[in-house]
Structures are given as structure tokens and as C-alpha cells.
Amino acid sequence: MRCHTILQLRIILAWSLMIVPVVSADLALAEKDESAPAEITGNGDMSTGTDEALPYYQGEGSFYLGFRAVNFDASSRSAEYEDGRSSVAMGIDGLACPLPHRYHMHLEYFGEHNNYADFGYAYKDFLLFRNILVGVHHNLNHYDYLYPGDPPAVVLEDRSPGDENYIDFFKNEFLFRAKAPDFPLHAFAKHRYVEREGILEERFLTGSIGNLIKTSESRDINWESKDLTLGMNSHLGPVEVEYAHNKSIFDPGAGSVLYDYFSSSTVFGRPGDTYPHNVIPETESSGNTLRFHSSYTGQVVASATLSNAENTNNYSGAESDAWKAAMDLRWIPDPVISLFFKYRHREQDKENPEQVTLVGDVNRITYPVRKPVSTRKDLFSLSARYRPLNRVTLVGNYEFENRERSDVDEWIVLPEDSDVHRVRLTAHARPLNTLKLKAVYDYHAYENPSYNTEPDHANKIRLNATYTPAGWITALFDYSLSLTQREDLHYLQSNQLLSPDEGERDGRTDRFLGNLSFVLSPEVSLTASWAYNRLKIEQDLAYALRNTTESGRDSPYYDRGVPYTDESNTFALSLYYLLRKDLTLTADLSYTIAEGEYLPGDVLAGNSSSLGSFSTMETTETIVTVGLARKLMEDWEVGVSFSADIFKDKFSDGTGDHRDGDLYITTFTVKRYF
């Protein structure tokens, strides 16, 4: 990771040394030729050799340098994306267009793992490249399941107590495009490199049935992903054609396999030995895509896409081949009506070895492997947009999706086919010049749902209004309600012949956003908002526990109507105040209340290590940001900003493991405009 950071900084520095002189020279030329006739400030057409004047655009940009002081304590939850280290703060923003050349650069640097850069160059329409660099530090929770008092039924072992778990994320995206002179032919290349480096907490079971050990262990990772796309496109008369080839590789690096001693088990026919587990495999994929589309002008527009993909797991030998087809058709028979047709097809064929060999230090054991499920999906969509009045637009959409699966004999609860019907109705209206309204209704119907989380029926409505009664006030309101219902849930237990289909799952989701923006004067603006989210699910759960109190001893134990609820409220204020022509104040405040609860029935009640104790949440988070900027001279500015994130974990789960944390950041900068 460190070598990539150094390379990243070298690229940024080299690009800075390139663009800053260009902008500076551009500005100097502008000052020198301020009173000159327009024709001598242009640039000749380099492609034709003529003296035809090109438009002149003055370069502009800014540069700032400062220091960012970071301080946080207790849990890293309040500093989820901070590495906790103070650092130099630096930024560059530049745009120069000495035609036919165009340069741009944007950089924000707040530390080795907290930075962003975007820079590019273009020459006429013949040459274009762009590069984006992103660095992020992500703190992860280290979970502690050790309860005080009597030991639980499952033995707990933390091999890395107190470890700080994190991931340092780095991404580089590069785009290059070239065009043939005087002909619509383009060649392009896209490359993406992603690296994740850090320490994860791996949790797994060791021991054997009847003597299980729930184990936690830190794991060093250094994952690399590389993705390359090469392609070309051209206009061939009224049709544009594009072909692209893609190749992707994921390398888990060293430490991709963990090893532990597992005691003998008669259930799995496994002698005691040291075996590999929790493997992170190396994978690779390749694919081809061919696209066609007609001219975007005219009453009829059509497009089609064909693509294939091959994926391989180099550790297990599993393979997946897929091919996709897509077709879109748009017809505008009249200015007030538009018709749309969409078709999507996808086939995925999966294969894996019929058996797998578990290789220990001494023993080798072979197990059979179930045949994977291959799928085929077809989707048809019809849409119409109708504008009966200038202030009213109506949109209707119907979709039908069919999913077919093969080789499902060994997958007891998975249906061979599923159908989904979707209907969406949308209305846009502007009854007044100051009022815009939008209403959306969605209905989904599933036949033979694939998973218990998919409903039989789903209804959703969304209402949106934007109201501007005066030039100094704008109000935005958005509300959505989703209702889902499912009957005959699929349960699987050890005796597959007795796997029942019963139970229900009902869900409701409410979301509301209210926003008021005030322009109190040319110098003052204020925005207030409230966001509310609530999810509630009631589901019948089945436990793999024999119910000995009833006659059906092989039936699972049912916990009926178990509720799960998530709810959050966020209140926010934002202020912009131009105190003087040379002094600007900005301030933001947000306060979030979040609660979550899962309440199982008697089967788990009273157990200190039950799922309910882990699922209950009650937290608050306060974020405050204040900034002050002062212009010293025409092109110089100094600024100071302060931000605080205060996170409070108010629920006690008996472990004493609270996630309270405070984060404070102060940044001083000196900025120069050019």
C-alpha cells in the first residue's frame, strides 16, 4: 500500500508541475493581451495549418496548504473513516484551455489514506485521458462475545483481544480514448486497480459438534483487483457499433488460507487433524460486449447489446459462464406520447467438481459436492409516456420477469421457476408555477418466490412536492410507504422430507424527508431538514429444535410473529453567512437518533447470548462543522474549520462493550487563487 501511495503522490506532483505553469502562462498571456484585438489572442487550427482563430478561455484555479489536526478517543465508531493521525492538508483545483489543449486537475489530500485526485488532458477531439485516484481508511469493529459470569454453552476464544481492525482502500481508475482524424472511429482503454490492505477479524467455529469453540482471530489481508477493458466504436452510416473486451483478476495475496486443528467427528467422518478453512480464493474473469444503436434523432430509436462472461475460481475449480442480450426500442408517434419496449435475457451456466478433497497434515478426506444451480432469466417491459397538458405528464410501465433454474433436485426448497409482475404508475403535475408534484405507485407480484425475503405481494407509494411560494423560500417534502406480504415460508431442517412450507412474513417501510431552504438576504441562507426512516418486519421463525411437548417430535420449533424494527431520525441545519465582503461563515449541525430491536420468543428469552441481545441498538450521533474564511488580498485567503462527531451507544448488552466515541478535527489553510 505504501508504495502505491508514493506512486500516487508522484503522479499528482508531476501533473501539478504541468498544469500550474500552463495556467500561469495563460494568465500572463491574458494580462499581456488584455487590450489586444480578439483575433490575435486566438490559437491557430493546428490540424489544418490555417490561422483560423479559436475561442479563448482564461485558465483559472486555486491552491491551498495547511494542517489538519485530528483527535479522537474511545471507540473508532465516531471516526469510521479516519486513521486518527494529524497531517498536512493540501488541495489543488485547476482548469486551463489553451485550445486545442484542455487540462483539468482536482486534488484533496488529508493524509496518506484520506485523499482524492482527478486529473485529465484532451487534445481537440482526437485524444482524451482521465485518471482518478482515491484513498480511504476504514475502521472496523472488533466484536467481543465474552460475557462475564458462567460460561455459555458455546466456548468462546478470542485469539487477538484488543486488536484494531481496519482496511486501507486504494483505487486508481484510468481512461484513455483516441479518435481517428476526420472519421468517427474511436479506440478506448479503461483500467481499474483496487487494493485493500489491513487487518480483519475472522470469526469461525472449531472443535466438533457437542464441543464447539466460537473463535475470533485477526487476519492480515492484501487484496488486489485488476480490471482492463479494451474497445473501439464507430458510426457506420445510421448505426453506431461498439466492441469491448474485458479481463479481471482478483489476487488475495499471502495468507489467503487459515489452518486450525479440528478434533475428530463421526458426523462428518473426519479424523482429528489440522485442516485449511476460511479460504479467500483467487478468481479471474473475461468477457466480450457488442453494442449497436441507431441514431438518437428521429421518431424511432433502437439499440441492442450482446455480451458473454467467463468466471473461474482458481482454488476450487468452479466455473460460471454467462451470456446476456438486451434490446431497447423507443417510438415517438406524436409529441405528446412516447412508447418504450425493453427486453433482457440472461443465461448463467455453473459447474464445479463433483467432489472436494480436504487435505490435512496427515489425512485426506473426499466429500461429494452438490451440483450448482444454473439459471435463465427473461424480462419484458412496456412503457408509455403521455402528456395531455403542458403541466401534466403520465407514465405507465409493466414488466414481466421469468426465472428458470436447472439442477435444483438437490436444493430442496428452491423452486424450478419464478415469475415476477411489476406495475409502475407515475404522474408529474405543476398546478402552479410555484408548485411541482410527483406521485408514484409500484406493485410487485411474485409467483414461487425464490427466497423467504421475497414477498408474494409488494406495494409502494411515493409522494413528492416542491413548493416555492416566494423567491426567498423553497420547501421540499418526500414520503414513501412500502408494504410487503409473504405466506408459506420455506424452512429446511436436517430431515429434508419434513421441511415444511408454512409461516408468514410482513414488512413495512416508511421514509420521510422534509427540507426548508431560506434565502434571508443576499448575505444569509439557511437550510433545515428532517429525515425519518422506519423498517418493521414480523416473521415466523423456525428453529432446528425438536419440540418434545407436542406429538410431532420431528417438527421444528416455531416462534410466531417475531418483530424486528429499525428506526432513525436525523435533524439538520445548515447556515451560510457573508459577514463582510472579505469574511464568510459556514456552519452545519446534524443530530441522529437510531434504534433497532429484535424480540425473539420464549425459545431464546433469558439467554444472555441470544440474538436479541446482539440486535438491540440505541445510539445518538451529533455532527457539528464550523468554518471561517477571510480574504487577505485579492488572490489570497486564509481559513479555519472545526468539526466534531460525538457518538453515543446507549444500550448495554451486558458485555460492557460500548461504542461511545468522540472525533474532533481542526483544519487551518492558506489559499491562493490564480
XYZ file of C-alpha atoms in Angstrom:
674
model
C 0.000 0.000 0.000
C 2.792 2.429 0.903
C 4.499 2.077 -2.479
C 1.202 2.813 -4.224
C 0.749 5.919 -2.066
C 4.225 7.142 -3.048
C 3.447 6.480 -6.723
C 0.147 8.304 -6.311
C 1.883 11.372 -4.866
C 4.488 11.348 -7.648
C 1.759 11.311 -10.298
C -0.066 14.165 -8.583
C 3.133 16.203 -8.211
C 4.079 15.675 -11.858
C 0.625 16.721 -13.020
C 0.713 19.757 -10.718
C 4.030 20.845 -12.199
C 2.457 20.521 -15.641
C -0.857 22.292 -15.143
C 0.229 25.160 -12.857
C 2.729 26.607 -15.378
C 0.112 26.238 -18.118
C -2.455 28.179 -16.098
C 0.131 30.758 -15.024
C 1.294 31.284 -18.595
C -2.311 31.515 -19.713
C -2.996 34.211 -17.138
C 0.150 36.091 -18.087
C -0.887 35.993 -21.725
C -4.337 37.250 -20.770
C -2.848 40.207 -18.865
C -0.429 40.974 -21.680
C -3.077 40.828 -24.416
C -5.944 42.317 -22.427
C -6.298 45.236 -24.833
C -5.294 43.380 -27.995
C -7.793 42.656 -30.781
C -9.667 39.398 -30.353
C -8.221 37.813 -33.479
C -4.620 37.791 -32.235
C -5.489 36.157 -28.905
C -6.783 33.021 -30.580
C -4.857 29.869 -31.405
C -4.466 28.676 -34.966
C -6.075 25.433 -36.069
C -3.115 23.080 -35.700
C -4.826 20.226 -37.534
C -5.365 22.155 -40.779
C -2.461 24.562 -40.625
C -4.720 27.594 -41.079
C -4.752 30.742 -38.964
C -8.416 30.389 -38.089
C -8.907 31.855 -34.610
C -10.117 29.549 -31.858
C -12.147 30.781 -28.878
C -10.084 31.960 -25.933
C -10.776 30.720 -22.393
C -8.822 32.119 -19.488
C -7.354 29.493 -17.177
C -8.300 29.535 -13.522
C -7.540 27.586 -10.387
C -6.574 27.628 -6.746
C -4.097 26.034 -4.384
C -4.225 25.665 -0.630
C -1.852 24.361 2.005
C -2.448 23.841 5.684
C -2.557 21.484 8.616
C -5.285 19.126 9.798
C -5.282 18.234 13.494
C -7.225 15.067 14.385
C -8.118 13.875 17.860
C -10.470 11.034 18.771
C -10.868 8.783 21.764
C -12.613 5.579 22.829
C -14.411 3.719 20.032
C -13.455 4.327 16.421
C -17.173 4.282 15.553
C -17.223 8.089 15.519
C -14.150 8.057 13.274
C -15.165 5.232 10.963
C -13.232 6.672 8.009
C -10.365 8.389 9.866
C -6.974 6.901 10.660
C -6.654 9.198 13.680
C -3.418 10.877 12.568
C -2.906 14.590 12.051
C -1.413 15.535 8.707
C -0.669 18.203 6.155
C -3.744 19.417 4.256
C -3.311 20.272 0.590
C -5.568 20.937 -2.354
C -5.320 21.980 -5.989
C -8.101 22.958 -8.367
C -7.107 23.955 -11.887
C -8.640 24.320 -15.345
C -6.703 25.503 -18.389
C -7.873 25.567 -22.005
C -5.142 26.914 -24.299
C -7.008 25.470 -27.262
C -6.697 22.993 -28.815
C -5.381 21.645 -25.471
C -7.502 21.215 -22.340
C -6.221 20.388 -18.853
C -8.015 19.864 -15.563
C -6.969 18.814 -12.074
C -8.679 18.494 -8.709
C -6.827 17.280 -5.628
C -7.718 16.923 -1.955
C -5.079 15.483 0.376
C -5.722 14.992 4.097
C -3.323 12.174 4.864
C -1.775 9.025 3.454
C -5.123 7.195 3.395
C -7.517 10.117 3.003
C -7.152 11.689 -0.418
C -8.774 12.186 -3.801
C -7.353 13.273 -7.149
C -8.937 13.739 -10.571
C -6.874 14.977 -13.499
C -7.061 14.774 -17.252
C -5.949 16.065 -20.627
C -7.623 16.401 -24.022
C -6.363 17.481 -27.435
C -9.204 18.616 -29.691
C -11.472 15.577 -30.020
C -8.558 13.348 -31.060
C -7.135 12.476 -27.657
C -8.550 12.204 -24.145
C -7.318 10.700 -20.925
C -8.506 10.916 -17.329
C -7.158 9.430 -14.115
C -8.926 9.232 -10.734
C -7.165 8.251 -7.500
C -8.982 7.544 -4.222
C -7.558 6.624 -0.826
C -9.746 5.789 2.198
C -9.068 4.381 5.666
C -11.941 2.330 7.114
C -12.008 1.393 10.806
C -13.804 -1.869 11.605
C -15.351 -3.024 14.856
C -13.647 -5.739 16.887
C -16.528 -7.757 18.309
C -16.283 -9.141 21.821
C -18.631 -12.004 22.706
C -17.096 -12.794 26.090
C -19.784 -12.483 28.752
C -18.957 -12.221 32.449
C -20.195 -14.896 34.825
C -20.970 -18.515 33.953
C -19.571 -19.717 30.621
C -22.179 -20.089 27.867
C -22.989 -23.347 26.104
C -20.525 -22.490 23.330
C -16.905 -21.924 24.331
C -15.594 -18.534 23.172
C -11.964 -17.900 22.232
C -10.572 -14.516 21.163
C -7.034 -15.033 19.897
C -6.490 -11.333 19.169
C -8.129 -9.406 22.023
C -7.980 -5.648 21.693
C -6.766 -5.665 18.087
C -7.617 -2.655 15.949
C -9.248 -3.881 12.754
C -9.169 -1.721 9.637
C -8.912 -1.649 5.855
C -6.838 0.819 3.833
C -8.571 1.194 0.473
C -6.836 2.471 -2.658
C -8.367 2.794 -6.134
C -6.964 4.043 -9.410
C -9.201 4.417 -12.487
C -7.681 5.337 -15.844
C -9.447 6.165 -19.117
C -7.799 6.694 -22.497
C -9.622 7.440 -25.748
C -8.295 8.240 -29.220
C -10.160 9.269 -32.376
C -9.178 8.832 -35.991
C -8.788 12.138 -37.891
C -11.810 13.097 -39.987
C -13.603 9.795 -39.334
C -15.934 8.711 -36.466
C -13.735 5.872 -35.181
C -12.698 5.702 -31.520
C -10.417 3.337 -29.628
C -10.516 3.319 -25.841
C -8.958 1.646 -22.828
C -10.180 1.571 -19.238
C -8.144 0.248 -16.338
C -9.164 -0.069 -12.712
C -6.870 -1.109 -9.893
C -8.201 -1.675 -6.363
C -6.163 -2.627 -3.319
C -7.396 -3.428 0.175
C -4.813 -3.808 2.906
C -5.364 -4.159 6.630
C -6.417 -6.428 9.478
C -9.790 -8.182 9.533
C -11.434 -10.034 12.390
C -12.202 -13.551 11.161
C -14.843 -15.443 13.153
C -15.320 -19.202 12.762
C -16.140 -22.427 14.618
C -13.562 -25.014 15.657
C -13.910 -28.156 17.738
C -16.687 -30.599 16.929
C -20.437 -30.968 17.379
C -21.089 -31.071 21.109
C -17.789 -29.312 21.770
C -17.907 -26.192 19.585
C -15.491 -23.308 20.034
C -16.505 -19.925 18.648
C -13.169 -18.455 17.617
C -12.076 -14.927 16.702
C -8.706 -14.255 15.086
C -7.079 -11.296 13.349
C -6.194 -11.812 9.718
C -3.798 -9.731 7.618
C -5.088 -9.027 4.123
C -3.547 -7.603 0.970
C -6.136 -7.991 -1.763
C -5.597 -6.733 -5.309
C -8.174 -6.411 -8.081
C -7.266 -5.509 -11.650
C -9.744 -4.821 -14.418
C -8.879 -3.913 -18.016
C -11.288 -3.063 -20.843
C -10.185 -2.516 -24.441
C -12.603 -1.488 -27.139
C -13.499 0.572 -30.155
C -16.625 2.104 -31.674
C -17.602 3.736 -34.928
C -20.546 5.209 -36.820
C -21.374 3.057 -39.814
C -23.994 5.063 -41.620
C -27.109 5.323 -39.427
C -25.802 2.726 -36.942
C -23.150 3.026 -34.240
C -21.253 -0.157 -33.322
C -19.058 -0.769 -30.285
C -16.976 -3.773 -29.268
C -15.220 -4.184 -25.916
C -13.171 -6.943 -24.292
C -12.814 -7.127 -20.518
C -10.377 -9.018 -18.283
C -10.489 -9.057 -14.453
C -8.248 -10.698 -11.852
C -8.570 -10.864 -8.071
C -5.439 -11.816 -6.106
C -5.922 -12.455 -2.356
C -2.182 -12.323 -1.720
C -0.435 -14.171 1.080
C -2.451 -15.534 3.970
C -5.447 -16.479 1.850
C -5.894 -19.746 3.783
C -6.225 -20.265 7.542
C -5.250 -23.514 9.295
C -6.544 -24.937 12.573
C -6.745 -28.219 14.408
C -10.192 -29.821 14.298
C -10.971 -32.757 16.579
C -12.422 -35.952 15.150
C -16.079 -36.012 14.137
C -18.207 -39.085 13.451
C -20.901 -36.884 11.861
C -18.588 -35.773 9.039
C -16.322 -38.834 9.054
C -13.346 -36.631 9.823
C -10.335 -37.695 11.898
C -8.630 -35.158 14.111
C -6.072 -33.137 12.173
C -5.033 -29.639 11.099
C -7.161 -28.544 8.140
C -7.475 -25.414 5.951
C -10.559 -23.219 6.362
C -11.966 -19.777 5.506
C -10.231 -19.712 2.137
C -10.215 -16.490 0.103
C -9.819 -17.780 -3.469
C -8.072 -16.275 -6.448
C -10.578 -15.562 -9.211
C -10.439 -14.345 -12.779
C -12.979 -13.456 -15.430
C -13.141 -12.316 -19.027
C -15.910 -11.142 -21.293
C -16.892 -9.565 -24.588
C -19.573 -6.987 -25.341
C -21.035 -5.932 -28.683
C -23.405 -2.942 -28.852
C -25.489 -1.448 -31.655
C -27.713 1.596 -31.676
C -29.385 3.720 -34.282
C -29.337 7.499 -34.488
C -30.770 9.191 -31.394
C -32.675 11.623 -33.597
C -35.986 10.844 -35.209
C -39.159 9.115 -34.119
C -37.654 5.642 -33.745
C -34.515 4.759 -31.789
C -33.321 1.180 -31.350
C -30.380 -0.395 -29.557
C -29.135 -3.928 -28.882
C -26.391 -5.468 -26.764
C -24.822 -8.931 -26.717
C -22.265 -9.969 -24.110
C -20.687 -13.022 -22.545
C -18.625 -13.591 -19.398
C -16.480 -16.459 -18.118
C -15.630 -16.662 -14.407
C -13.218 -19.096 -12.754
C -12.375 -19.869 -9.136
C -8.745 -20.959 -9.304
C -8.822 -22.574 -5.853
C -11.897 -24.797 -6.124
C -12.095 -25.151 -9.887
C -15.677 -23.844 -10.002
C -16.661 -22.098 -13.241
C -19.506 -19.910 -14.378
C -20.347 -18.970 -17.957
C -22.953 -16.328 -18.704
C -24.279 -14.553 -21.730
C -26.664 -11.637 -21.880
C -28.774 -9.976 -24.530
C -30.614 -6.670 -24.357
C -32.841 -4.758 -26.744
C -34.445 -1.321 -26.392
C -36.894 0.374 -28.727
C -38.298 3.905 -28.463
C -41.072 5.247 -30.682
C -42.469 8.794 -30.558
C -45.536 8.776 -32.835
C -46.664 12.181 -31.565
C -45.037 14.961 -29.494
C -47.390 14.191 -26.586
C -46.843 10.437 -26.456
C -43.793 8.162 -26.323
C -43.695 4.360 -26.306
C -40.853 2.200 -24.991
C -40.091 -1.516 -25.200
C -37.311 -3.283 -23.318
C -36.134 -6.900 -23.372
C -33.427 -8.504 -21.235
C -32.135 -12.069 -21.398
C -29.531 -13.729 -19.193
C -28.288 -17.318 -19.021
C -25.805 -18.495 -16.427
C -24.315 -21.983 -16.520
C -22.393 -23.048 -13.410
C -20.093 -26.019 -12.987
C -17.967 -27.300 -10.137
C -16.036 -30.507 -9.381
C -18.213 -33.413 -8.272
C -16.101 -33.834 -5.149
C -13.692 -31.887 -2.996
C -10.696 -33.173 -1.068
C -9.970 -31.818 2.386
C -6.212 -32.071 2.855
C -4.892 -32.113 6.413
C -1.369 -32.506 7.694
C -1.865 -36.273 7.859
C -5.273 -37.130 6.420
C -7.050 -36.642 3.103
C -10.859 -36.788 3.053
C -13.091 -36.606 -0.008
C -16.621 -35.186 0.147
C -19.275 -35.046 -2.587
C -20.328 -31.607 -3.845
C -23.861 -30.713 -4.888
C -24.330 -29.678 -8.478
C -24.722 -25.895 -8.706
C -27.912 -24.260 -9.923
C -27.878 -22.789 -13.426
C -30.358 -20.038 -14.255
C -32.126 -18.412 -17.165
C -33.905 -15.065 -16.873
C -36.095 -13.179 -19.351
C -37.548 -9.735 -18.762
C -40.075 -7.882 -20.923
C -41.029 -4.263 -20.300
C -43.581 -1.940 -21.911
C -43.793 1.756 -21.041
C -45.778 4.727 -22.248
C -45.401 8.426 -21.511
C -48.362 10.695 -22.207
C -48.534 14.473 -21.829
C -52.188 15.514 -22.134
C -51.452 19.024 -20.818
C -48.373 21.192 -20.633
C -48.422 20.873 -16.859
C -49.255 17.154 -16.610
C -47.224 14.074 -17.604
C -48.358 10.483 -17.068
C -46.065 7.447 -17.273
C -47.108 3.796 -17.125
C -44.835 0.761 -17.038
C -45.394 -3.000 -16.946
C -42.635 -5.594 -16.519
C -42.741 -9.366 -16.599
C -39.756 -11.398 -15.457
C -39.388 -15.158 -15.713
C -36.625 -17.066 -13.912
C -35.922 -20.709 -14.711
C -33.476 -22.902 -12.802
C -31.941 -26.236 -13.692
C -30.262 -28.858 -11.486
C -32.372 -27.999 -8.435
C -33.062 -31.600 -7.356
C -30.517 -31.445 -4.537
C -31.673 -27.974 -3.442
C -34.856 -28.911 -1.625
C -36.561 -25.556 -1.042
C -35.523 -23.785 -4.259
C -38.303 -23.680 -6.915
C -37.616 -24.579 -10.535
C -39.105 -21.339 -11.820
C -40.323 -17.981 -10.533
C -42.329 -15.195 -12.152
C -42.416 -11.534 -11.188
C -45.000 -8.995 -12.378
C -44.279 -5.292 -11.844
C -46.550 -2.323 -12.486
C -45.478 1.293 -12.028
C -47.664 4.374 -12.491
C -46.140 7.848 -12.305
C -47.758 11.272 -12.510
C -45.970 14.632 -12.768
C -48.009 17.792 -12.334
C -47.365 21.507 -11.996
C -50.722 23.039 -10.983
C -48.999 26.344 -10.122
C -45.795 27.986 -11.225
C -44.648 27.685 -7.614
C -45.676 24.058 -7.053
C -44.399 20.782 -8.543
C -45.967 17.446 -7.617
C -44.969 13.858 -8.290
C -46.755 10.624 -7.362
C -45.502 7.068 -7.943
C -47.225 3.740 -7.323
C -45.373 0.411 -7.572
C -46.865 -3.052 -7.372
C -44.869 -6.307 -7.422
C -46.358 -9.803 -7.517
C -44.125 -12.880 -7.124
C -45.086 -16.401 -8.165
C -42.957 -19.067 -6.429
C -40.600 -16.629 -4.666
C -37.011 -17.859 -4.579
C -36.136 -16.821 -1.031
C -38.006 -16.104 2.183
C -37.072 -12.429 1.932
C -39.008 -12.101 -1.349
C -42.691 -11.270 -0.804
C -45.771 -12.624 -2.513
C -47.014 -9.053 -2.941
C -45.345 -5.667 -2.526
C -46.953 -2.228 -2.734
C -45.134 1.085 -2.657
C -46.285 4.671 -2.967
C -44.155 7.786 -3.141
C -45.337 11.398 -2.936
C -43.076 14.336 -3.689
C -43.775 18.070 -3.608
C -41.603 21.136 -4.208
C -43.140 24.470 -3.249
C -41.645 27.926 -3.790
C -44.230 30.444 -2.525
C -41.657 33.256 -2.691
C -38.211 33.747 -4.116
C -36.608 33.502 -0.678
C -38.122 30.182 0.449
C -38.246 26.665 -1.012
C -39.933 23.674 0.601
C -39.349 20.039 -0.363
C -41.341 17.111 1.001
C -40.884 13.465 0.067
C -42.694 10.471 1.584
C -42.690 6.804 0.631
C -44.500 3.804 2.092
C -43.704 0.169 1.264
C -45.799 -2.820 2.338
C -44.771 -6.438 1.746
C -46.591 -9.685 2.482
C -45.432 -13.283 2.273
C -47.139 -16.564 3.132
C -45.871 -20.149 3.103
C -42.251 -19.535 4.031
C -39.840 -22.349 3.148
C -37.984 -23.992 6.037
C -35.231 -26.594 5.731
C -34.228 -28.924 8.542
C -31.972 -31.955 8.803
C -34.795 -34.316 7.795
C -35.361 -32.807 4.347
C -38.550 -34.805 3.767
C -40.143 -32.998 6.715
C -39.167 -29.486 5.603
C -42.462 -27.568 5.991
C -43.868 -24.674 3.977
C -45.717 -22.502 6.451
C -45.263 -19.238 8.281
C -45.653 -15.607 7.301
C -43.525 -12.503 6.855
C -44.939 -8.964 6.744
C -42.903 -5.811 6.285
C -43.469 -2.074 6.315
C -41.033 0.715 5.456
C -41.706 4.430 5.992
C -39.389 7.158 4.720
C -39.936 10.899 5.008
C -37.770 13.862 4.059
C -38.659 17.466 4.757
C -36.411 20.320 3.666
C -36.858 24.088 4.034
C -34.389 26.491 2.405
C -34.393 30.214 3.183
C -32.505 32.999 1.419
C -32.892 35.565 4.193
C -30.764 38.151 2.413
C -28.069 38.279 -0.267
C -25.621 37.507 2.541
C -27.502 34.849 4.535
C -29.038 31.484 3.612
C -30.367 28.806 5.954
C -31.499 25.217 5.332
C -33.356 22.998 7.809
C -34.224 19.340 7.194
C -35.676 16.264 8.869
C -35.219 12.696 7.625
C -37.177 9.793 9.093
C -36.726 6.095 8.302
C -38.523 3.145 9.854
C -38.422 -0.546 8.937
C -40.568 -3.139 10.688
C -40.686 -6.846 9.871
C -42.759 -9.514 11.572
C -41.799 -13.056 10.621
C -42.480 -16.572 11.825
C -39.150 -18.236 12.579
C -38.448 -21.963 12.740
C -35.608 -23.327 14.880
C -33.892 -26.658 14.355
C -35.032 -27.722 17.812
C -37.260 -30.748 18.361
C -40.481 -29.784 20.050
C -40.854 -32.519 22.679
C -44.061 -31.073 24.174
C -46.204 -31.972 21.180
C -46.903 -35.112 19.220
C -44.896 -34.046 16.168
C -41.448 -34.504 17.675
C -39.699 -34.118 14.322
C -41.286 -30.720 13.679
C -39.219 -27.551 14.174
C -39.991 -25.150 16.990
C -41.918 -22.139 15.684
C -41.565 -18.623 17.043
C -44.565 -16.757 15.640
C -44.652 -13.085 14.683
C -41.110 -12.202 15.773
C -40.701 -8.426 15.336
C -37.598 -6.674 14.029
C -37.582 -2.866 13.925
C -35.101 -0.222 12.760
C -35.885 3.460 13.208
C -33.868 6.637 12.734
C -34.478 10.385 12.891
C -31.983 12.923 11.564
C -32.364 16.661 12.160
C -30.032 19.046 10.318
C -29.318 22.770 9.999
C -27.015 24.455 7.504
C -26.017 28.146 7.525
C -24.134 30.333 5.059
C -23.370 33.885 6.208
C -21.319 36.502 4.353
C -20.316 38.605 7.359
C -18.348 41.035 5.211
C -17.129 41.078 1.650
C -13.916 39.509 2.891
C -15.316 37.241 5.640
C -17.509 34.126 5.195
C -19.025 31.861 7.849
C -20.417 28.365 7.202
C -21.953 26.078 9.807
C -23.625 22.656 9.732
C -25.307 20.723 12.525
C -26.921 17.277 12.431
C -28.334 15.086 15.176
C -29.311 11.451 14.564
C -31.257 9.112 16.829
C -31.135 5.439 15.783
C -32.870 2.497 17.416
C -33.116 -1.166 16.496
C -34.744 -4.118 18.198
C -35.259 -7.826 17.658
C -37.511 -9.630 20.152
C -37.492 -13.442 19.915
C -39.989 -15.513 21.849
C -39.563 -17.883 24.777
C -37.249 -20.211 22.908
C -34.396 -17.692 23.245
C -35.663 -15.450 26.028
C -33.445 -15.266 29.085
C -30.335 -16.410 27.234
C -27.681 -13.725 27.683
C -26.015 -14.693 24.409
C -29.210 -14.758 22.345
C -29.535 -12.982 19.023
C -31.817 -10.423 20.619
C -29.052 -9.079 22.830
C -26.819 -8.506 19.813
C -29.525 -6.934 17.659
C -30.818 -4.282 20.047
C -29.382 -0.848 19.284
C -29.878 2.614 20.719
C -27.448 5.296 19.598
C -27.193 9.028 19.021
C -24.732 10.885 16.819
C -24.074 14.621 16.758
C -22.002 16.170 13.972
C -21.013 19.847 14.070
C -18.955 21.684 11.451
C -17.999 25.378 11.547
C -15.813 27.151 9.011
C -14.497 30.704 8.665
C -12.715 32.084 5.576
C -11.058 35.509 5.327
C -9.703 37.144 2.177
C -6.418 38.903 2.873
C -5.743 40.243 -0.606
C -7.324 39.892 -3.995
C -5.950 36.392 -4.584
C -5.181 35.166 -1.044
C -7.449 33.602 1.564
C -6.966 32.038 4.995
C -9.438 29.627 6.530
C -10.079 27.644 9.659
C -12.661 24.910 10.149
C -13.663 22.785 13.100
C -15.742 19.612 13.086
C -16.866 17.307 15.865
C -18.534 13.891 15.721
C -19.925 12.660 19.046
C -21.274 9.099 19.005
C -23.141 7.660 21.999
C -24.042 3.987 22.456
C -26.873 3.984 24.981
C -27.734 0.277 25.057
C -25.985 -2.062 27.486
C -25.777 -5.675 26.285
C -24.063 -6.986 29.399
C -20.550 -7.115 27.931
C -19.580 -3.570 28.848
C -18.588 -3.189 25.206
C -19.912 0.286 24.400
C -19.127 2.056 21.134
C -19.004 5.598 22.522
C -16.520 7.843 20.763
C -15.648 11.481 20.054
C -13.851 12.836 16.998
C -12.515 16.388 16.677
C -10.848 17.812 13.576
C -9.389 21.312 13.200
C -8.032 22.438 9.830
C -6.015 25.586 9.044
C -5.420 26.524 5.395
C -3.873 29.276 3.308
C -5.344 29.512 -0.180
C -4.095 31.194 -3.329
C -6.296 31.825 -6.381
C -4.681 32.044 -9.802
